[in-house]
CSV table of C-alpha atoms and ligand atoms in Angstrom, one decimal:
chain,number,residue,atom,x,y,z
A,1,MET,CA,81.1,117.1,98.0
A,2,LYS,CA,83.4,119.3,95.8
A,3,LYS,CA,86.1,118.9,98.4
A,4,LYS,CA,86.2,115.2,97.9
A,5,ILE,CA,86.3,115.3,94.1
A,6,LEU,CA,90.0,116.1,93.8
A,7,PRO,CA,91.3,113.2,96.0
A,8,ILE,CA,88.8,110.8,94.5
A,9,ALA,CA,89.8,111.8,90.9
A,10,GLY,CA,93.4,111.7,91.8
A,11,ILE,CA,93.2,108.2,93.4
A,12,THR,CA,91.1,106.9,90.5
A,13,SER,CA,93.6,108.2,88.0
A,14,MET,CA,96.4,106.6,90.0
A,15,VAL,CA,94.6,103.3,90.1
A,16,VAL,CA,93.9,103.5,86.3
A,17,LEU,CA,97.5,104.4,85.6
A,18,ILE,CA,98.8,101.5,87.7
A,19,ALA,CA,96.2,99.1,86.0
A,20,VAL,CA,97.3,100.3,82.6
A,21,GLN,CA,101.0,99.8,83.5
A,22,ILE,CA,100.2,96.3,84.8
A,23,PHE,CA,98.3,95.5,81.6
A,24,ILE,CA,101.0,96.8,79.4
A,25,ILE,CA,103.7,94.9,81.3
A,26,GLY,CA,101.5,91.8,81.2
A,27,GLN,CA,101.1,92.1,77.4
A,28,ILE,CA,104.9,92.6,77.0
A,29,TRP,CA,105.5,89.6,79.2
A,30,GLN,CA,103.2,87.4,77.2
A,31,GLN,CA,104.8,88.5,73.9
A,32,LYS,CA,108.3,88.0,75.2
A,33,ASN,CA,107.2,84.6,76.6
A,34,GLU,CA,105.8,83.5,73.2
A,35,LEU,CA,108.8,84.8,71.4
A,36,PHE,CA,111.1,83.0,73.8
A,37,LEU,CA,109.2,79.7,73.3
A,38,LEU,CA,109.3,80.1,69.5
A,39,ASN,CA,113.0,81.0,69.4
A,40,ASN,CA,113.9,78.0,71.6
A,41,ARG,CA,111.7,75.7,69.5
A,42,GLN,CA,113.5,76.9,66.3
A,43,LEU,CA,116.9,76.6,67.9
A,44,SER,CA,116.2,73.1,69.2
A,45,GLN,CA,114.9,71.9,65.8
A,46,GLN,CA,118.0,73.4,64.2
A,47,ALA,CA,120.1,71.5,66.7
A,48,ILE,CA,118.4,68.2,65.8
A,49,THR,CA,118.9,68.8,62.1
A,50,PHE,CA,122.5,69.7,62.8
A,51,TYR,CA,123.3,66.6,64.8
A,52,ASP,CA,121.5,64.4,62.3
A,53,THR,CA,123.4,65.7,59.3
A,54,GLU,CA,126.8,66.2,60.9
A,55,TYR,CA,127.0,63.1,63.2
A,56,ARG,CA,124.0,60.9,62.1
A,57,ILE,CA,122.7,60.9,65.7
A,58,ASN,CA,119.4,61.9,67.2
A,59,GLY,CA,120.3,61.7,70.9
A,60,PHE,CA,118.2,58.6,71.6
A,61,GLU,CA,120.6,55.9,70.4
A,62,THR,CA,121.4,54.4,73.8
A,63,ALA,CA,117.9,54.7,75.0
A,64,LEU,CA,116.4,52.9,72.0
A,65,ASP,CA,119.0,50.1,72.1
A,66,LEU,CA,118.2,49.5,75.7
A,67,LEU,CA,114.5,49.6,74.8
A,68,ASP,CA,115.1,46.8,72.3
A,69,ASP,CA,116.5,44.6,75.1
A,70,TYR,CA,113.7,45.5,77.4
A,71,SER,CA,111.0,44.7,74.7
A,72,GLN,CA,112.7,41.4,73.9
A,73,GLY,CA,112.4,40.4,77.6
A,74,ILE,CA,108.6,40.5,77.3
A,75,THR,CA,106.6,37.6,75.6
A,76,LEU,CA,103.1,38.0,74.2
A,77,LYS,CA,101.1,35.0,75.4
A,78,ASP,CA,97.5,35.3,74.2
A,79,GLU,CA,98.2,39.0,74.2
A,80,LYS,CA,98.9,38.9,77.9
A,81,LEU,CA,102.2,40.3,78.8
A,82,PHE,CA,104.8,38.3,80.7
A,83,ARG,CA,108.4,38.9,81.7
A,84,LYS,CA,110.5,36.1,80.1
A,85,GLU,CA,112.8,35.4,83.1
A,86,ASP,CA,110.2,35.2,85.9
A,87,ASN,CA,107.0,34.8,83.9
A,88,LYS,CA,105.4,37.5,86.0
A,89,GLN,CA,102.4,39.1,84.3
A,90,LEU,CA,102.7,42.8,83.6
A,91,SER,CA,100.0,45.5,83.0
A,92,ASN,CA,100.0,47.7,79.9
A,93,THR,CA,100.5,50.8,82.0
A,94,ALA,CA,103.4,49.3,83.9
A,95,VAL,CA,105.2,48.5,80.6
A,96,LEU,CA,104.5,52.0,79.2
A,97,LYS,CA,105.8,53.6,82.4
A,98,GLU,CA,109.0,51.5,82.2
A,99,VAL,CA,109.4,52.5,78.6
A,100,ASN,CA,109.0,56.2,79.3
A,101,LYS,CA,111.4,55.9,82.3
A,102,LEU,CA,114.0,54.2,80.2
A,103,ILE,CA,113.9,56.6,77.3
A,104,SER,CA,113.8,59.6,79.6
A,105,SER,CA,116.7,58.5,81.7
A,106,GLN,CA,118.9,57.4,78.8
A,107,GLN,CA,118.2,60.2,76.3
A,108,GLU,CA,121.2,62.3,75.4
A,109,LEU,CA,119.4,64.9,73.5
A,110,SER,CA,119.0,67.4,76.3
A,111,GLY,CA,122.8,67.4,76.7
A,112,LEU,CA,123.3,68.0,73.0
A,113,LEU,CA,120.7,70.8,73.0
A,114,THR,CA,122.3,72.5,76.0
A,115,LYS,CA,125.7,72.4,74.1
A,116,TYR,CA,124.1,73.7,70.9
A,117,PHE,CA,122.2,76.5,72.8
A,118,ARG,CA,125.4,77.6,74.5
A,119,SER,CA,127.3,77.8,71.2
A,120,HIS,CA,124.5,80.0,69.9
A,121,SER,CA,124.7,82.2,73.0
A,122,ALA,CA,121.3,81.2,74.3
A,123,ASP,CA,121.3,80.0,77.9
A,124,GLY,CA,118.8,78.2,80.0
A,125,ASN,CA,118.6,74.9,81.9
A,126,ILE,CA,116.9,72.3,79.8
A,127,LYS,CA,114.6,69.6,81.3
A,128,SER,CA,113.2,66.9,78.9
A,129,PHE,CA,109.7,65.4,78.7
A,130,ILE,CA,108.8,62.3,76.7
A,131,ASP,CA,105.2,61.8,75.6
A,132,ILE,CA,104.5,58.4,74.0
A,133,SER,CA,101.6,58.3,71.6
A,134,ASN,CA,102.0,54.8,70.2
A,135,PHE,CA,103.9,51.7,71.3
A,136,ASP,CA,103.8,48.2,69.8
A,137,LEU,CA,105.6,45.2,71.0
A,138,LEU,CA,106.8,43.0,68.2
A,139,ASP,CA,107.9,39.3,68.2
A,140,PHE,CA,108.7,37.9,64.7
A,141,ASN,CA,105.3,37.9,63.0
A,142,LEU,CA,103.4,38.8,66.2
A,143,SER,CA,102.5,42.4,67.0
A,144,TYR,CA,100.8,43.7,70.1
A,145,ASN,CA,99.6,47.3,70.3
A,146,LEU,CA,100.2,48.2,73.9
A,147,TYR,CA,99.2,51.9,73.6
A,148,ASN,CA,97.8,54.1,70.9
A,149,ARG,CA,96.7,57.7,71.1
A,150,THR,CA,95.3,58.9,67.9
A,151,ASP,CA,95.9,62.6,68.3
A,152,GLN,CA,97.8,64.0,65.3
A,153,ASP,CA,98.5,67.4,66.7
A,154,VAL,CA,100.9,67.7,69.5
A,155,PRO,CA,99.3,69.4,72.6
A,156,PRO,CA,101.9,69.9,75.3
A,157,PRO,CA,101.3,67.6,78.3
A,158,VAL,CA,102.2,70.5,80.5
A,159,LYS,CA,101.5,74.1,79.7
A,160,GLY,CA,104.6,76.1,78.7
A,161,LEU,CA,106.6,73.2,77.4
A,162,ILE,CA,108.3,73.5,74.0
A,163,HIS,CA,107.6,70.8,71.5
A,164,VAL,CA,110.8,69.9,69.8
A,165,ASN,CA,110.1,66.9,67.6
A,166,ARG,CA,108.1,63.8,67.0
A,167,PHE,CA,110.1,60.6,66.7
A,168,LYS,CA,109.0,57.4,65.1
A,169,MET,CA,111.3,54.4,65.5
A,170,GLU,CA,111.1,50.7,64.8
A,171,SER,CA,113.4,47.9,65.9
A,172,ASN,CA,113.2,44.1,66.1
A,173,TYR,CA,111.1,44.1,69.2
A,174,TYR,CA,109.2,47.4,69.3
A,175,ARG,CA,107.7,50.2,67.3
A,176,ILE,CA,107.3,53.6,69.0
A,177,THR,CA,106.1,57.1,68.3
A,178,PHE,CA,106.8,59.7,70.9
A,179,ASP,CA,107.0,63.5,71.2
A,180,TYR,CA,110.0,65.2,72.7
A,181,TYR,CA,109.4,68.3,74.7
A,182,ILE,CA,111.8,70.6,76.6
A,183,ASP,CA,111.2,73.0,79.5
A,184,ILE,CA,113.6,75.9,80.1
A,185,THR,CA,113.4,75.7,83.9
A,186,ASP,CA,114.9,79.2,84.4
A,187,LYS,CA,112.6,80.8,81.8
A,188,ARG,CA,111.1,83.2,84.4
A,189,GLU,CA,114.5,84.5,85.5
A,190,ILE,CA,115.6,85.0,81.9
A,191,LEU,CA,112.4,86.8,81.0
A,192,PHE,CA,112.6,88.9,84.2
A,193,ARG,CA,116.2,89.9,83.3
A,194,GLU,CA,115.1,90.9,79.8
A,195,MET,CA,112.2,92.9,81.1
A,196,SER,CA,114.0,94.5,84.0
A,197,ILE,CA,114.3,97.9,82.1
A,198,SER,CA,110.6,97.9,81.4
A,199,PHE,CA,109.8,97.1,85.0
A,200,VAL,CA,112.1,99.8,86.3
A,201,LEU,CA,110.9,102.4,83.9
A,202,SER,CA,107.2,101.7,84.6
A,203,THR,CA,107.7,101.6,88.4
A,204,LEU,CA,109.7,104.9,88.1
A,205,SER,CA,107.0,106.5,86.0
A,206,ILE,CA,104.3,105.4,88.6
A,207,LEU,CA,106.4,106.7,91.4
A,208,ILE,CA,107.0,110.1,89.7
A,209,VAL,CA,103.3,110.5,89.0
A,210,LEU,CA,102.5,109.5,92.5
A,211,PHE,CA,105.0,112.0,93.9
A,212,ILE,CA,103.7,114.8,91.7
A,213,PHE,CA,100.2,114.0,92.7
A,214,LEU,CA,101.0,114.0,96.4
A,215,MET,CA,102.9,117.3,96.1
A,216,ALA,CA,100.0,118.9,94.1
A,217,TYR,CA,97.5,117.6,96.6
A,218,ARG,CA,99.5,118.9,99.6
A,219,TYR,CA,99.9,122.3,97.9
A,220,LEU,CA,96.2,122.5,97.2
A,221,MET,CA,95.3,121.5,100.7
A,222,GLU,CA,97.7,124.1,102.1
A,223,GLU,CA,96.1,126.7,99.7
A,224,LYS,CA,92.7,125.6,101.0
A,225,ARG,CA,93.7,125.9,104.6
A,226,LEU,CA,95.1,129.4,104.0
A,227,SER,CA,91.9,130.5,102.2
A,228,ASP,CA,89.8,129.0,105.0
A,229,LEU,CA,92.0,130.9,107.5
A,230,LYS,CA,91.5,134.1,105.6
A,231,THR,CA,87.7,133.7,105.5
A,232,ASP,CA,87.7,133.0,109.2
A,233,PHE,CA,89.8,136.0,109.8
A,234,ILE,CA,87.5,138.3,107.8
A,235,ASN,CA,84.5,136.9,109.7
A,236,ASN,CA,86.2,137.4,113.0
A,237,MET,CA,87.5,140.9,112.1
A,238,THR,CA,84.0,142.0,110.9
A,239,HIS,CA,82.6,140.8,114.2
A,240,GLU,CA,85.3,142.5,116.3
A,241,LEU,CA,84.9,145.8,114.4
A,242,LYS,CA,81.1,145.7,114.6
A,243,THR,CA,80.9,145.6,118.4
A,244,PRO,CA,82.7,149.0,119.1
A,245,LEU,CA,81.0,150.5,116.0
A,246,SER,CA,77.5,149.6,117.1
A,247,THR,CA,78.3,150.9,120.6
A,248,ILE,CA,79.5,154.2,119.2
A,249,THR,CA,76.4,154.4,116.9
A,250,VAL,CA,74.0,153.8,119.8
A,251,ALA,CA,75.9,156.2,122.1
A,252,SER,CA,75.9,159.0,119.5
A,253,LYS,CA,72.1,158.4,118.9
A,254,THR,CA,71.6,158.7,122.7
A,255,LEU,CA,73.4,162.0,122.8
A,256,GLU,CA,70.8,163.4,120.4
A,257,LEU,CA,68.0,162.7,122.8
A,258,ASP,CA,66.4,165.7,124.5
A,259,GLN,CA,66.4,164.2,127.9
A,260,ILE,CA,70.2,163.6,127.7
A,261,ILE,CA,71.2,167.1,126.5
A,262,ASP,CA,70.6,168.5,130.0
A,263,ASP,CA,72.1,165.6,131.9
A,264,ARG,CA,75.8,166.5,132.1
A,265,ASP,CA,76.9,163.2,133.8
A,266,LYS,CA,75.2,161.1,131.1
A,267,ILE,CA,76.8,163.1,128.3
A,268,ILE,CA,80.3,162.6,129.9
A,269,SER,CA,79.6,158.9,130.4
A,270,MET,CA,78.5,158.6,126.7
A,271,ALA,CA,81.5,160.6,125.6
A,272,ARG,CA,83.8,158.3,127.6
A,273,MET,CA,82.1,155.2,126.1
A,274,ILE,CA,82.6,156.6,122.6
A,275,GLY,CA,86.2,157.4,123.4
A,276,LYS,CA,86.8,153.9,124.8
A,277,GLN,CA,85.3,152.2,121.8
A,278,SER,CA,87.2,154.4,119.4
A,279,LEU,CA,90.4,153.4,121.2
A,280,ASN,CA,89.3,149.8,120.8
A,281,LEU,CA,88.7,150.4,117.1
A,282,ASN,CA,92.1,152.1,116.8
A,283,HIS,CA,93.8,149.2,118.5
A,284,LEU,CA,92.2,146.7,116.2
A,285,ILE,CA,93.1,148.7,113.1
A,286,ASN,CA,96.6,149.1,114.3
A,287,LEU,CA,96.8,145.3,114.9
A,288,ILE,CA,95.8,144.7,111.3
A,289,LEU,CA,98.1,147.4,109.9
A,290,GLU,CA,101.0,146.1,111.9
A,291,ILE,CA,100.7,142.7,110.5
A,292,SER,CA,100.8,143.9,106.9
A,293,ILE,CA,103.8,146.0,107.8
A,294,TRP,CA,105.5,143.0,109.4
A,295,GLU,CA,104.8,141.0,106.2
A,296,ARG,CA,106.6,143.5,104.0
A,297,THR,CA,109.5,144.7,106.2
A,298,GLU,CA,111.8,143.3,108.7
A,299,PHE,CA,110.7,143.3,112.3
A,300,GLU,CA,111.8,146.7,113.6
A,301,ALA,CA,112.5,146.6,117.3
A,302,ASP,CA,114.1,149.1,119.7
A,303,PHE,CA,116.4,146.9,121.7
A,304,LYS,CA,117.7,148.0,125.1
A,305,GLN,CA,119.6,146.2,127.8
A,306,VAL,CA,116.9,145.7,130.5
A,307,GLU,CA,116.7,143.8,133.8
A,308,VAL,CA,114.1,141.3,132.9
A,309,GLY,CA,112.9,140.3,136.4
A,310,PRO,CA,111.5,143.7,137.5
A,311,MET,CA,110.1,144.3,134.0
A,312,LEU,CA,108.2,141.0,134.1
A,313,GLU,CA,107.0,141.6,137.7
A,314,GLU,CA,105.5,144.9,136.5
A,315,ILE,CA,103.8,143.4,133.4
A,316,VAL,CA,102.2,140.7,135.6
A,317,GLU,CA,101.2,143.2,138.2
A,318,CYS,CA,99.5,145.5,135.7
A,319,PHE,CA,97.7,142.6,134.1
A,320,ARG,CA,96.6,141.3,137.5
A,321,ALA,CA,95.2,144.7,138.4
A,322,GLY,CA,92.8,144.6,135.4
A,323,TYR,CA,91.2,141.3,136.5
A,324,LYS,CA,88.4,140.3,138.8
A,325,GLU,CA,88.8,138.4,142.1
A,326,ASP,CA,88.0,134.9,140.7
A,327,THR,CA,91.1,135.0,138.4
A,328,GLU,CA,94.1,133.9,140.4
A,329,ILE,CA,97.4,135.0,138.9
A,330,LYS,CA,100.4,133.8,140.8
A,331,SER,CA,104.0,134.4,139.9
A,332,ASN,CA,107.4,133.0,140.8
A,333,ILE,CA,110.1,135.1,139.1
A,334,ALA,CA,113.6,134.1,139.9
A,335,LEU,CA,115.6,136.3,137.6
A,336,GLU,CA,117.6,138.5,140.0
A,337,GLY,CA,120.2,140.6,138.2
A,338,VAL,CA,119.5,138.9,134.8
A,339,THR,CA,119.6,141.4,131.9
A,340,ILE,CA,118.7,140.9,128.3
A,341,LYS,CA,118.5,143.0,125.2
A,342,ALA,CA,114.8,143.6,124.7
A,343,ASP,CA,112.2,145.8,123.1
A,344,ILE,CA,110.1,146.7,126.1
A,345,THR,CA,106.9,147.4,124.1
A,346,TYR,CA,107.0,144.2,122.1
A,347,PHE,CA,108.2,142.1,125.1
A,348,THR,CA,105.2,143.5,127.1
A,349,THR,CA,102.8,142.7,124.2
A,350,MET,CA,104.2,139.1,124.1
A,351,ILE,CA,103.6,138.5,127.8
A,352,ASN,CA,100.2,140.2,127.8
A,353,ASN,CA,99.1,138.1,124.8
A,354,LEU,CA,100.0,134.9,126.6
A,355,LEU,CA,98.3,136.1,129.9
A,356,SER,CA,95.1,137.3,128.2
A,357,ASN,CA,94.9,134.0,126.3
A,358,ALA,CA,95.3,132.1,129.5
A,359,VAL,CA,92.3,134.0,131.0
A,360,LYS,CA,90.3,133.9,127.7
A,361,PHE,CA,90.6,130.2,127.3
A,362,SER,CA,90.0,129.3,130.9
A,363,ARG,CA,86.8,128.3,132.6
A,364,ASP,CA,85.5,129.4,136.0
A,365,ASN,CA,88.0,129.4,138.8
A,366,CYS,CA,90.8,130.4,136.5
A,367,LYS,CA,94.3,129.8,137.9
A,368,ILE,CA,97.4,131.2,136.2
A,369,MET,CA,101.0,130.6,137.2
A,370,VAL,CA,103.9,132.7,135.8
A,371,ASN,CA,107.3,131.1,136.4
A,372,ALA,CA,110.5,132.7,135.3
A,373,LYS,CA,114.0,131.4,135.8
A,374,THR,CA,117.3,131.1,134.0
A,375,ASP,CA,119.3,128.1,133.0
A,376,GLY,CA,122.5,130.1,132.7
A,377,SER,CA,122.3,130.9,129.1
A,378,ASN,CA,118.6,131.5,128.6
A,379,ILE,CA,115.7,133.0,130.4
A,380,LEU,CA,112.6,130.7,130.6
A,381,ILE,CA,109.3,132.4,131.2
A,382,SER,CA,106.4,129.9,131.4
A,383,ILE,CA,102.7,130.8,131.7
A,384,THR,CA,100.5,127.9,132.9
A,385,ASP,CA,96.8,127.9,133.0
A,386,ASN,CA,94.1,125.4,134.0
A,387,GLY,CA,92.0,126.2,130.9
A,388,ILE,CA,90.5,124.3,128.1
A,389,GLY,CA,93.8,123.1,126.7
A,390,ILE,CA,94.8,122.5,123.0
A,391,SER,CA,94.6,119.3,121.1
A,392,LYS,CA,97.7,117.8,119.5
A,393,SER,CA,96.4,118.5,115.9
A,394,ASP,CA,95.8,122.1,116.7
A,395,GLN,CA,99.1,122.5,118.5
A,396,ARG,CA,100.9,122.1,115.1
A,397,HIS,CA,99.2,125.3,113.7
A,398,ILE,CA,98.7,127.3,116.8
A,399,PHE,CA,101.4,129.9,116.0
A,400,ASP,CA,100.2,130.3,112.4
A,401,LYS,CA,98.8,133.6,111.4
A,402,PHE,CA,95.0,133.9,111.7
A,403,TYR,CA,94.8,130.4,113.2
A,404,ARG,CA,92.0,129.9,115.8
A,405,VAL,CA,90.8,126.6,117.2
A,406,SER,CA,87.3,126.1,116.0
A,407,HIS,CA,85.0,125.6,119.0
A,408,GLY,CA,81.9,125.2,117.0
A,409,ASP,CA,80.8,128.7,117.7
A,410,LEU,CA,83.4,130.9,116.0
A,411,HIS,CA,82.6,134.1,117.9
A,412,LYS,CA,82.3,132.7,121.4
A,413,THR,CA,85.7,134.1,122.3
A,414,LYS,CA,86.9,137.3,120.8
A,415,GLY,CA,90.1,137.3,118.7
A,416,LEU,CA,91.6,137.4,115.3
A,417,GLY,CA,94.0,134.6,115.5
A,418,LEU,CA,97.0,136.9,115.6
A,419,GLY,CA,98.0,136.8,119.3
A,420,LEU,CA,100.2,133.8,119.3
A,421,TYR,CA,101.5,134.6,115.8
A,422,TYR,CA,102.8,137.9,117.4
A,423,VAL,CA,104.2,136.0,120.3
A,424,SER,CA,106.2,133.7,118.1
A,425,ARG,CA,107.4,136.6,115.9
A,426,ILE,CA,108.4,138.7,119.0
A,427,ALA,CA,110.2,135.8,120.6
A,428,ALA,CA,112.0,135.2,117.2
A,429,ALA,CA,113.0,138.9,117.1
A,430,HIS,CA,114.7,138.3,120.5
A,431,ASN,CA,116.4,135.2,119.0
A,432,GLY,CA,114.1,133.1,121.1
A,433,THR,CA,111.5,130.4,120.8
A,434,VAL,CA,108.1,129.6,122.2
A,435,GLU,CA,107.2,126.1,123.4
A,436,LEU,CA,103.8,124.7,124.2
A,437,VAL,CA,102.8,121.8,126.4
A,438,SER,CA,99.0,121.3,126.6
A,439,GLN,CA,96.4,118.7,127.3
A,440,PRO,CA,92.8,119.3,126.3
A,441,GLY,CA,90.6,119.8,129.3
A,442,LYS,CA,93.6,120.1,131.7
A,443,GLY,CA,95.4,123.3,130.7
A,444,SER,CA,98.3,124.7,128.8
A,445,THR,CA,101.9,125.9,129.4
A,446,PHE,CA,103.5,128.3,127.0
A,447,THR,CA,107.2,128.8,127.6
A,448,VAL,CA,109.2,131.6,126.1
A,449,ILE,CA,112.9,130.9,125.9
A,450,ILE,CA,115.2,133.9,125.2
A,451,PRO,CA,119.0,133.7,125.2
A,452,ILE,CA,120.7,136.0,127.6
A,453,GLN,CA,123.6,136.7,125.3
A,454,GLN,CA,122.1,137.8,122.0
A,455,SER,CA,124.2,138.0,118.8
B,501,LIG,P1,93.0,134.6,119.3
B,501,LIG,O1,93.2,134.6,120.8
B,501,LIG,O2,92.8,135.9,118.7
B,501,LIG,O3,92.0,133.6,118.9
B,501,LIG,P2,95.7,133.6,119.3
B,501,LIG,O4,96.7,133.5,118.2
B,501,LIG,O5,96.0,134.3,120.5
B,501,LIG,O6,94.3,134.1,118.6
B,501,LIG,O7,95.3,132.1,119.7
B,501,LIG,C1,95.0,131.2,118.7
B,501,LIG,C2,94.1,130.1,119.2
B,501,LIG,O8,94.9,129.3,120.1
B,501,LIG,C3,92.9,130.6,120.0
B,501,LIG,O9,91.8,130.8,119.2
B,501,LIG,C4,92.7,129.5,121.0
B,501,LIG,O10,91.8,128.5,120.4
B,501,LIG,C5,94.0,128.9,121.2
B,501,LIG,N1,94.7,129.2,122.4
B,501,LIG,C6,95.6,130.2,122.6
B,501,LIG,N2,96.0,130.2,123.9
B,501,LIG,C7,95.3,129.3,124.6
B,501,LIG,C8,95.3,128.8,125.9
B,501,LIG,N3,96.0,129.4,126.9
B,501,LIG,N4,94.4,127.8,126.2
B,501,LIG,C9,93.7,127.2,125.2
B,501,LIG,N5,93.7,127.6,124.0
B,501,LIG,C10,94.5,128.6,123.6
């Protein structure tokens, strides 16, 4: 449960951070939008006052003149509407629609506003809207109210429109009250432009926090992995040390028994067992000591020019001699006359580690093949087994210090997770590398590649 707290807390705080940023940006956007509408409303009203005082125009002159002609063309017979020329009856809405169309198409105010806005360094594409709230047709002493909306306030017919002014006009043939609205069609682009710095800064801050979080998370995961490895190593080491120790304890206790004291053969056998287990212990302790020395100092090797073919043959032969019949170790070593600079002890340890792993991680009917050849500039030694194989995810860490593939039962196979680490270190000391090709259930091939000419 504890393990999951960190990622959950991290992800939650990231989500909260992003939500807060979105909220703040949203608030700024809203304020900017309101300010934008207010500024443009003020500017358009200033423009109207300006044109009225300077030029005595309101921008609707042409439209309203034409509307007079249009209204004159309609007669009011018993309050039914007719077109004078063709006597065709008209509906109220049809008339109102015509009036709106006429004013909208003939108004000059949007052009004047654009000019005024530009001269005040405010840009934006202006689109006009006319909203008629009252329209009367007049004919001498006759008056016909065609449309009347009683609202006194001026709600925008479409959200986001700017109310510029309410106009009331009267002429010979009509009386009209309408509201003039404008829409800045590129408002979004203008606001985006104004807010680009806020957008960039907040995105950048989110990305920086995300990056720091991921780095910290990776670092913690790596720390955890190393600490798990150390715990595993200590468990494995305890197990490895306990086996020879308990054998020695039992053997020494046996030596004290009366019936043994006179049995010379048994005493010798016990002494040999104690000796063998002490050697085992010594080997283990050396292994652990070696690693701490390697950590602190450079890899110290005693390089000599050696003919690698016969050396390899001998290593394989010695190894083969120590194994039972059902382990088949074949070799094909084609390295006649090839010499390299090598530390014989380390080189032997490297090949032995690979061979013993091949045996250790194989099932019954174990078959191992050692191939060695040269490509002209390198020697390539590959050890192939038909064992349990290694999954892709484990292959990434297989050469790490203390790394062991978890097989459920940690102590099923002996080991400290140092064998392959040594192999890679020894190969590197010879300026070489180790490659692995493996398939779970099918087997593995470890290939050591060492350059013939070493610098
Ligand atoms: P150890 O053998 O002490 O566990 P190694 O470093 O030699 O440590 O190997 C690390 C792990 O790699 C082993 O625990 C084993 O799971 C896996 N491994 C190594 N060689 C082989 C192999 N030939 N086939 C399958 N798994 C292997």
